[in-house]
Short mmCIF file of C-alpha atoms in Angstrom, two decimals:
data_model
loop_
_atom_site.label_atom_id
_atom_site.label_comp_id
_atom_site.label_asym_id
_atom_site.label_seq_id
_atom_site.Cartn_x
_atom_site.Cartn_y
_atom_site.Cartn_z
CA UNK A 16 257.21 89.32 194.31
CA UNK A 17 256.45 91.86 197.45
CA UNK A 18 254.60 94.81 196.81
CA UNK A 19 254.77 96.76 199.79
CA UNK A 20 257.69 98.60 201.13
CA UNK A 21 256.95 97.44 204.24
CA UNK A 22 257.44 93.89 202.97
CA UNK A 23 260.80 94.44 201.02
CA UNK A 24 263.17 93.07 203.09
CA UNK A 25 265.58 95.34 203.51
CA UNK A 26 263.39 98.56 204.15
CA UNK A 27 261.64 96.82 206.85
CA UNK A 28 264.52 95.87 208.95
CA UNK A 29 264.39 100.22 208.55
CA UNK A 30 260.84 101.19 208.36
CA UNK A 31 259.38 100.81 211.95
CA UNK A 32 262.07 103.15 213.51
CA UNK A 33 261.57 105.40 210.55
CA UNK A 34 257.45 105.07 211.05
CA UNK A 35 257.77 105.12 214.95
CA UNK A 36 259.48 108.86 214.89
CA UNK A 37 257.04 109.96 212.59
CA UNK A 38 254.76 108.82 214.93
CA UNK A 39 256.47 111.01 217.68
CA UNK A 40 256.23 113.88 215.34
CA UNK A 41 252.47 113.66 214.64
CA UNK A 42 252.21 114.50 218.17
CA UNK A 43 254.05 117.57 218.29
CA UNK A 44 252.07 118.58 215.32
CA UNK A 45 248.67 117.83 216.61
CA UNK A 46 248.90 119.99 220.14
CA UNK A 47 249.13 123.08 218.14
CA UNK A 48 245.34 121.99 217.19
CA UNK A 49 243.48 121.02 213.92
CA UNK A 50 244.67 121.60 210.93
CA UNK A 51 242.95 123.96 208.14
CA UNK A 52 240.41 121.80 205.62
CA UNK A 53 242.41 123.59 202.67
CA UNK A 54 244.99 121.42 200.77
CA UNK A 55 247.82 121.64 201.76
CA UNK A 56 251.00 121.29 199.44
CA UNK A 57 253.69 119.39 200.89
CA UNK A 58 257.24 119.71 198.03
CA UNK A 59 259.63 117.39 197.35
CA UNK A 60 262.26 119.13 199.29
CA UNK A 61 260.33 119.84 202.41
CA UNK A 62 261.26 118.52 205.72
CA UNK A 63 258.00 117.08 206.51
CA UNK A 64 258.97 114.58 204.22
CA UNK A 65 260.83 111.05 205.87
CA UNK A 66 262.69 108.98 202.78
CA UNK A 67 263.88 105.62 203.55
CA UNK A 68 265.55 103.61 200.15
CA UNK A 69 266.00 104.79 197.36
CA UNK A 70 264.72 108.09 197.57
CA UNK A 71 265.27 112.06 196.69
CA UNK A 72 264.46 115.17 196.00
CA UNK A 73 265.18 115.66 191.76
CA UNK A 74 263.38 117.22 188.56
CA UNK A 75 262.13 114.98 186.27
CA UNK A 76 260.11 116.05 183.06
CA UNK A 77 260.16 119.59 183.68
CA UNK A 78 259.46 119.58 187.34
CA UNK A 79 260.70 119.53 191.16
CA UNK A 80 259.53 115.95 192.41
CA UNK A 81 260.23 113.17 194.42
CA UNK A 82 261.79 109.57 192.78
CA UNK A 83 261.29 106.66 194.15
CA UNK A 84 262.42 102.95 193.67
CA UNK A 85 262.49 100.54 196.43
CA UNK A 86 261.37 103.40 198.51
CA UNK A 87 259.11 105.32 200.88
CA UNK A 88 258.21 109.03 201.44
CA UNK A 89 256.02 109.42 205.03
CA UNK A 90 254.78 112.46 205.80
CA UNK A 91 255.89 112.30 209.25
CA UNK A 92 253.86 114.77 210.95
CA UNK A 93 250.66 114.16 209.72
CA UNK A 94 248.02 111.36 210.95
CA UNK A 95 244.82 111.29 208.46
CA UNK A 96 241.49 109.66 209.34
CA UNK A 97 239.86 110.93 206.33
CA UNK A 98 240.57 113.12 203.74
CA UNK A 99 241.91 113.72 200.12
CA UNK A 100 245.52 113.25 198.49
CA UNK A 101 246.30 114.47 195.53
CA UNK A 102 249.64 114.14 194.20
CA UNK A 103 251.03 113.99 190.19
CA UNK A 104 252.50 110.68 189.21
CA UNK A 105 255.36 109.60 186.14
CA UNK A 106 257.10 106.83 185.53
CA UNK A 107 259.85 105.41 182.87
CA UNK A 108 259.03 102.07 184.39
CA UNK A 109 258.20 98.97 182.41
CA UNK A 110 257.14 97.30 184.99
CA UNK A 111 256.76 98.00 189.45
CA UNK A 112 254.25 99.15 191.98
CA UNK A 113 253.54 102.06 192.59
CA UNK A 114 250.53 103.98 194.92
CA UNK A 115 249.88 105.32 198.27
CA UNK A 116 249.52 103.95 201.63
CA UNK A 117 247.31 105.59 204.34
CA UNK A 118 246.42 104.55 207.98
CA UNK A 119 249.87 103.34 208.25
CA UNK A 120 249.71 102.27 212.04
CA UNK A 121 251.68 100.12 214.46
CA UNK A 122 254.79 100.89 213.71
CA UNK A 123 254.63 100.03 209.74
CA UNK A 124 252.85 96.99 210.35
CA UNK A 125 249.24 97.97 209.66
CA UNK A 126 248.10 100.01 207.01
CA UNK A 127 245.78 100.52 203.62
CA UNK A 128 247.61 100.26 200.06
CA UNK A 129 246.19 101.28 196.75
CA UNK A 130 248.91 100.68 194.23
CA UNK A 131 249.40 100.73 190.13
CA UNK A 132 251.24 98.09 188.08
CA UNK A 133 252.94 99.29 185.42
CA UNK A 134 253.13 96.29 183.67
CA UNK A 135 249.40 95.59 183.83
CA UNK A 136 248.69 98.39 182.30
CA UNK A 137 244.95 98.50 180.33
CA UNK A 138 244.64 94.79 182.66
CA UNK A 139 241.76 93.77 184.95
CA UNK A 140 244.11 93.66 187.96
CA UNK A 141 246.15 97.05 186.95
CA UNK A 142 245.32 98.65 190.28
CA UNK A 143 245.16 97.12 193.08
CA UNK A 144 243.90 97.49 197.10
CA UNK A 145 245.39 95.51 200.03
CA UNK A 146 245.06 95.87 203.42
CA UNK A 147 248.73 95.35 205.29
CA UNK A 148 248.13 92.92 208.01
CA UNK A 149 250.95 92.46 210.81
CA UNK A 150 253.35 93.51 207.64
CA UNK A 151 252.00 91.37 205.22
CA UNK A 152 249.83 92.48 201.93
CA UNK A 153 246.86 90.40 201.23
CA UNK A 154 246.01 90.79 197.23
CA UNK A 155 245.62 86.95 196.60
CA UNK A 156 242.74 87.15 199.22
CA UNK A 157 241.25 90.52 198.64
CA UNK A 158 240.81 90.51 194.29
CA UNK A 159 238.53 91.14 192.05
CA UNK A 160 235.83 94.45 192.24
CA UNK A 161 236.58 96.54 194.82
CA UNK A 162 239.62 95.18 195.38
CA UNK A 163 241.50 95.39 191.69
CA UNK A 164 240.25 97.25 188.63
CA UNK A 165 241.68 98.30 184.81
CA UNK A 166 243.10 101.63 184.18
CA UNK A 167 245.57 102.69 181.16
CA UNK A 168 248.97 103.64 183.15
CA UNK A 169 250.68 106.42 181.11
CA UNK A 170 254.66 105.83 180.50
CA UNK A 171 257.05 109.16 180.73
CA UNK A 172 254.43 111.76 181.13
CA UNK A 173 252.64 112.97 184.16
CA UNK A 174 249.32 112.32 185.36
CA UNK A 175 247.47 112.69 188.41
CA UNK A 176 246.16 110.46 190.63
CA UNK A 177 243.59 111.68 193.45
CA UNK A 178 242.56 109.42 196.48
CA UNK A 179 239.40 109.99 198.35
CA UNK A 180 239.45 108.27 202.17
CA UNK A 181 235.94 108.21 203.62
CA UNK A 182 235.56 106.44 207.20
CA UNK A 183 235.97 102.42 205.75
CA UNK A 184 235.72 103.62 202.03
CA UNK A 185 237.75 105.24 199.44
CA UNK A 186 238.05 106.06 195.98
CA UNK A 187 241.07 106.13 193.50
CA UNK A 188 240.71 108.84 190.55
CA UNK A 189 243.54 108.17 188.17
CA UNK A 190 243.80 110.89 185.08
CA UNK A 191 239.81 111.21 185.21
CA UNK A 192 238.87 113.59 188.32
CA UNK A 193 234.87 113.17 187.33
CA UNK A 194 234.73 109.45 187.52
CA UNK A 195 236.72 107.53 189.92
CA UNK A 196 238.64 104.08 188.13
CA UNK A 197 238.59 102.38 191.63
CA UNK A 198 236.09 101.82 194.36
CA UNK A 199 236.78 100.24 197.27
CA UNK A 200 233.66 99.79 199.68
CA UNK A 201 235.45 98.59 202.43
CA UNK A 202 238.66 99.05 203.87
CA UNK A 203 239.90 95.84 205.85
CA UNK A 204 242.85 96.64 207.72
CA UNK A 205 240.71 97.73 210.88
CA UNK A 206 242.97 101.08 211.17
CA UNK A 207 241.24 104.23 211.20
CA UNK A 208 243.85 106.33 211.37
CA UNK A 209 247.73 106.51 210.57
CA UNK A 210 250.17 108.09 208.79
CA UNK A 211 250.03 108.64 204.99
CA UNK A 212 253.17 107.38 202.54
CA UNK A 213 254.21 107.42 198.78
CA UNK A 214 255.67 103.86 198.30
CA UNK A 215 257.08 102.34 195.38
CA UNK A 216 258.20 98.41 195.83
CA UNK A 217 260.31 98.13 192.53
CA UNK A 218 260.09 100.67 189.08
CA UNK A 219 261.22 103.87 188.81
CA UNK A 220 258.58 106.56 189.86
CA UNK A 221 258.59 110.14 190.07
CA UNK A 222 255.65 112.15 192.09
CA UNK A 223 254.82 115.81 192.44
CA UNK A 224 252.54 118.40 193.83
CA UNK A 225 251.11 116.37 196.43
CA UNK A 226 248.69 118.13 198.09
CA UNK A 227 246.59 116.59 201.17
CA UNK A 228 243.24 117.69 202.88
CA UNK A 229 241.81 116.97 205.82
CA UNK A 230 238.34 116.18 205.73
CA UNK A 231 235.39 115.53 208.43
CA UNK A 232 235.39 112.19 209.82
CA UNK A 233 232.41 110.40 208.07
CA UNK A 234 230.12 107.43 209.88
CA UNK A 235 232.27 104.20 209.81
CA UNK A 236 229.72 102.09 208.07
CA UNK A 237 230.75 98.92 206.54
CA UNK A 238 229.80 97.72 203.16
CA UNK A 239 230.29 93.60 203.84
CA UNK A 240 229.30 91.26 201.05
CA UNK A 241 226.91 88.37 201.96
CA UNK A 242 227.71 85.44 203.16
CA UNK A 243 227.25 82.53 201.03
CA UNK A 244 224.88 79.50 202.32
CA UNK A 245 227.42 76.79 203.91
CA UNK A 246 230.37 78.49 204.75
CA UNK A 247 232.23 77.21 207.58
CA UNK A 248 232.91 80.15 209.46
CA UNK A 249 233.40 79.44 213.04
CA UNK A 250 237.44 78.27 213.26
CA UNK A 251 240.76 77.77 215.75
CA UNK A 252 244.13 78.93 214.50
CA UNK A 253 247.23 77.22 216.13
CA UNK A 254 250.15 79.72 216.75
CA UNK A 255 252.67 79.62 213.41
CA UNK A 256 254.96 76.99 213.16
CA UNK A 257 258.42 76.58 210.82
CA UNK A 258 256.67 74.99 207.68
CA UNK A 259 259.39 72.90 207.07
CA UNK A 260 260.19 71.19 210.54
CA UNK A 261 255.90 69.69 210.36
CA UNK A 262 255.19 67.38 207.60
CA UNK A 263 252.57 68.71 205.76
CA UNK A 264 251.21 64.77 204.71
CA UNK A 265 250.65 64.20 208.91
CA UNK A 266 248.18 65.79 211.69
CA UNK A 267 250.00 66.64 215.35
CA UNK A 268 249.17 63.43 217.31
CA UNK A 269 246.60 64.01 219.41
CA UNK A 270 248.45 64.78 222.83
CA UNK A 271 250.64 67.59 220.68
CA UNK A 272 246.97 68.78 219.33
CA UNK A 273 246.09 69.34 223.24
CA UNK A 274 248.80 71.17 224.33
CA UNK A 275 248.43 73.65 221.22
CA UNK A 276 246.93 77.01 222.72
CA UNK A 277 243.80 77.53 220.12
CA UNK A 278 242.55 80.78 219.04
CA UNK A 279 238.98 81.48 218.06
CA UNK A 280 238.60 83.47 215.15
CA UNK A 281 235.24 83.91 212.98
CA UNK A 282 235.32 83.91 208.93
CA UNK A 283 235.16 87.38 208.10
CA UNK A 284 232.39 87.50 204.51
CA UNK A 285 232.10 86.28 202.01
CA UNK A 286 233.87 83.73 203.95
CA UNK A 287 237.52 84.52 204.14
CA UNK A 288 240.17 83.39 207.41
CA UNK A 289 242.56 85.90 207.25
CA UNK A 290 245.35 84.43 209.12
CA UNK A 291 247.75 87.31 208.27
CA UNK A 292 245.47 89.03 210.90
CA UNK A 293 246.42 86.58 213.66
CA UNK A 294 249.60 85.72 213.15
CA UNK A 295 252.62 87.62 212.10
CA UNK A 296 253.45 87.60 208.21
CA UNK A 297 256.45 85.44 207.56
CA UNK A 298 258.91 87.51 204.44
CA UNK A 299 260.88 84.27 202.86
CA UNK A 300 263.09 84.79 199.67
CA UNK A 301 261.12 82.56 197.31
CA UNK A 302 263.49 80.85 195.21
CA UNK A 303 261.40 79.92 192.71
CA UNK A 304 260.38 83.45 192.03
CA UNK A 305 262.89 83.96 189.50
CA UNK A 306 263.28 80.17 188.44
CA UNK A 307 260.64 77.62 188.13
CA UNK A 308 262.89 75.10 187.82
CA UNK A 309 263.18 75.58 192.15
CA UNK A 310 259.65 75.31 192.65
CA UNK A 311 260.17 72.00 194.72
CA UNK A 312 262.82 73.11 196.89
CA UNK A 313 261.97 73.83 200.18
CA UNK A 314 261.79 77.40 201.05
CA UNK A 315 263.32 78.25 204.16
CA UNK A 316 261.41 80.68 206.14
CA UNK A 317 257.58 79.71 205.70
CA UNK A 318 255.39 79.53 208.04
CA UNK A 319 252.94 77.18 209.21
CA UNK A 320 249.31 77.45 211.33
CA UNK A 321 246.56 74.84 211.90
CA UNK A 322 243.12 75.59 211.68
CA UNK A 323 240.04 73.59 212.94
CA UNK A 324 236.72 73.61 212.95
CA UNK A 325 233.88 70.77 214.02
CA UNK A 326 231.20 69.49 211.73
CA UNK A 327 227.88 67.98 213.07
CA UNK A 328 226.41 64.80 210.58
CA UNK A 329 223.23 63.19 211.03
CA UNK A 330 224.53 60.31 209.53
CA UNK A 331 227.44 58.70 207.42
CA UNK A 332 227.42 60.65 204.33
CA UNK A 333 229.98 62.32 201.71
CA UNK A 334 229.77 65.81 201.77
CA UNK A 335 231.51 68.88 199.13
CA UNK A 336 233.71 71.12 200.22
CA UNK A 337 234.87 73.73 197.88
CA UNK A 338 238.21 75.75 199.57
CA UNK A 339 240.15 78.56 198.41
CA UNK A 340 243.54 78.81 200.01
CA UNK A 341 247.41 80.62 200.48
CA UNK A 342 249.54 79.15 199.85
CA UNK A 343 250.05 75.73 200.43
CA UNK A 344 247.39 73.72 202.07
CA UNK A 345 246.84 69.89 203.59
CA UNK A 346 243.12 68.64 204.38
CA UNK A 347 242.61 66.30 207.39
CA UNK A 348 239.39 64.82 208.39
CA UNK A 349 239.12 62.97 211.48
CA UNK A 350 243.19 62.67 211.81
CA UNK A 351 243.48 61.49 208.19
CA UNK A 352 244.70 63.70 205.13
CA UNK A 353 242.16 63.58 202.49
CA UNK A 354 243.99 66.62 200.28
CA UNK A 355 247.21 68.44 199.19
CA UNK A 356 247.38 71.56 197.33
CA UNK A 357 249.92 73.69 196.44
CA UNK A 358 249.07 77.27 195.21
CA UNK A 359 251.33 80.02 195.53
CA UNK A 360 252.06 82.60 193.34
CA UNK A 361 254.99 81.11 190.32
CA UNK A 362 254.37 77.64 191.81
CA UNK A 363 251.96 75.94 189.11
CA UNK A 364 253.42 78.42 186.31
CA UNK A 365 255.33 81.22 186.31
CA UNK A 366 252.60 83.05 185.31
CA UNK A 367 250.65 81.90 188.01
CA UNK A 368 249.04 84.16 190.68
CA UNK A 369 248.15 82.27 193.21
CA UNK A 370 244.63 84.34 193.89
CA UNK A 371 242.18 82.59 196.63
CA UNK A 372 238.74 81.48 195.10
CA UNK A 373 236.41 78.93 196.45
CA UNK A 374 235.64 77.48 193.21
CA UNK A 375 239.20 76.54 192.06
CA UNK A 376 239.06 72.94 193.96
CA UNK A 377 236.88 70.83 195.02
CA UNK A 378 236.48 67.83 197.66
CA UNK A 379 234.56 65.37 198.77
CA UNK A 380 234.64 64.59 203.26
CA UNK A 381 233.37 61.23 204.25
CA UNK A 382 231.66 62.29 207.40
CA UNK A 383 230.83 59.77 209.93
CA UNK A 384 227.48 60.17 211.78
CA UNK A 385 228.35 62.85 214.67
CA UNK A 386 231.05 65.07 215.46
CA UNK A 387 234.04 65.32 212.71
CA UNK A 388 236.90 67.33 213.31
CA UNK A 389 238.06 69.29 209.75
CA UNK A 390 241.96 70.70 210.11
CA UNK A 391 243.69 72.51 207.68
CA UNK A 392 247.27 73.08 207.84
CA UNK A 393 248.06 76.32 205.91
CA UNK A 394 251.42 77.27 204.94
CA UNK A 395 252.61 80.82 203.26
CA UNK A 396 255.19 82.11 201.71
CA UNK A 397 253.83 85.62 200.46
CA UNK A 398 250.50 87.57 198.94
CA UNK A 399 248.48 87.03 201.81
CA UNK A 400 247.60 84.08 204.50
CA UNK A 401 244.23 83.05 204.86
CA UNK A 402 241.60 80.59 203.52
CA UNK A 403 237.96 79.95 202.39
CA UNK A 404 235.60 76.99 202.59
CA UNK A 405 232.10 76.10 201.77
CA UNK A 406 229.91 72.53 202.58
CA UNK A 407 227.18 71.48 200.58
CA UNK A 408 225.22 68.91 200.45
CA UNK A 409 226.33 66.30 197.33
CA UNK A 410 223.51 66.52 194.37
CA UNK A 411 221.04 64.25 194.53
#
């Protein structure tokens, strides 16, 4: 399922007008100057407000508020670098996504997301951050701490959720104002300033007394995690193809791979190719979704890019390679297909997630003494694009 508004099909055919006149109102806003580092309390009814889906002005428990489902709320005036939004949250909702997105830039297509899911509730993965890349969210590449976190989600009662944005950081406060429930150390989308939205993909959700406050701009530092000894990191990315016109079990003959126009891109740590920052996010309905007895159908509207990379042996030798992919991935060494996985979210259960770790699978290159050309061709249907691999030497 598709967690950001800007990936729900029908609100983004809508979105990037919507987000492009906000856009032209942010100017008008900021040629009167700064604004004051007080809060300031933006209501439901207010006309700074731009609602796309299902969206309006109501009471709800008591109080004036905006609902939401299948919807988005922009402040269209407003462009935040950093600062603090505050905003009380309910929801009848068994189950949706719920949160704020900030930085929204480029029309919709770039942004920051910190979200709740109300049916993972008290779970590990009950909040969640993703950067949107080229309209595309990225949680089965960016998961685990910092990116996802446990936090009980109250059910028809209000609560209030408070987000600190500090240059590439932020913090999520969620009932608790003295301890925040998420961290994230570093924001990926590259934006560093945008508009600011209340988005709900699917679940009722009501929201009140949002407040926002600019704050200072802080240093831009980034807080990157290590990179791990033998990650492969240096990598060409073929423009996207239609997934199903290439056959995943073949490599492009060798005059097709010269006439491809390559693009150098560099792992970005712990290891991670990102394609969704490359190439533009492809939105398929995935039939299987809803009914894992169509997991094998093919699923118009995939998409499809090659990546390469070189590897230097001093001899003939079997090395490991441990990869991480999404969704769907085939392995070619040296023009022959050594692997086929398939690991998108629903596909091996329906419980399945799909998320990208380097330790799931496992195998084994017979390098020839020399140069040895490693593609991957990595296919996607939704979650986020990308990849991860690591080379060691086999135990002796």
């Amino acid at each position: 399922m598709k967690l950001s508004f800007v990936e729900n099909k029908k609100l983004l055919t809508r979105i990037g007008p919507l987000l492009l006149g906000a856009a032209l109102n942010v100017l008008l806003v900021q040629t009167a100057g700064a604004q004051d580092a007080q809060s300031v309390p933006i209501p439901p009814d207010s006309p700074r407000w731009e609602l796309e889906g299902r969206a309006k002005a109501t009471e709800y428990l008591g109080r004036k508020c905006l609902a939401l489902d299948g919807a988005a709320a922009v402040v269209k005036d407003l462009e935040l670098r950093d600062g603090v939004i505050d905003v009380d949250v309910a929801t009848p909702a068994s189950r949706g996504f719920f949160g704020i997105q900030f930085r929204i830039a480029n029309d919709g297509a770039d942004a920051e997301w910190i979200y709740l899911r109300q049916h993972k509730s008290g779970a590990p993965d009950a909040m969640q951050y993703t950067p949107v890349l080229n309209t595309g969210l990225n949680w089965q590449l960016y998961n685990g701490p910092g990116f996802t976190g446990a936090v009980e989600i109250p059910k028809n009662e209000w609560f209030h959720l408070r987000l600190e944005i500090t240059g590439a950081q932020a913090r999520l406060f969620v009932k608790d104002m003295n301890r925040p429930a998420l961290v994230v150390d570093d924001l990926k989308s590259g934006v560093q300033k945008g508009l600011v939205a209340l988005a709900v993909l699917t679940g009722e959700t009501y929201f009140s007394n949002f407040e926002v406050r600019e704050t200072p701009p802080a240093p831009w530092e980034r807080h990157l995690p290590p990179m791990p000894a033998g990650t492969l990191t240096k990598w060409s990315l073929s423009p996207a193809f239609d997934a199903l016109a290439r056959n995943p079990e073949r490599a492009p003959e060798p005059a097709e791979m010269k006439t491809i126009e390559w693009q150098t891109v560099e792992a970005e740590a712990p290891g991670i190719v990102a394609i969704n920052r490359y190439r533009a996010s492809p939105h398929p309905r995935v039939t299987f979704a809803n009914d894992f007895a169509k997991r094998l159908e093919p699923q118009p509207g995939a998409k499809l890019v090659y990546a390469r990379t070189e590897i230097d042996a001093a001899r003939d030798e079997i090395r490991r390679l441990s990869i991480g992919y999404s969704d769907e991935v085939s392995v070619f060494l040296n023009g022959r297909i050594i692997y086929r996985g398939r690991s998108a979210q629903y596909f091996r259960d329906p419980a399945f997630l799909g998320i990208v770790n380097p330790e799931n699978d496992t195998l084994y290159l017979p390098l020839k003494k020399g140069r040895n050309e490693l593609l991957l061709a990595v296919s996607e249907l939704g979650g986020g694009w990308g990849f991860i691999c690591r080379l060691t030497e086999m135990e002796k």
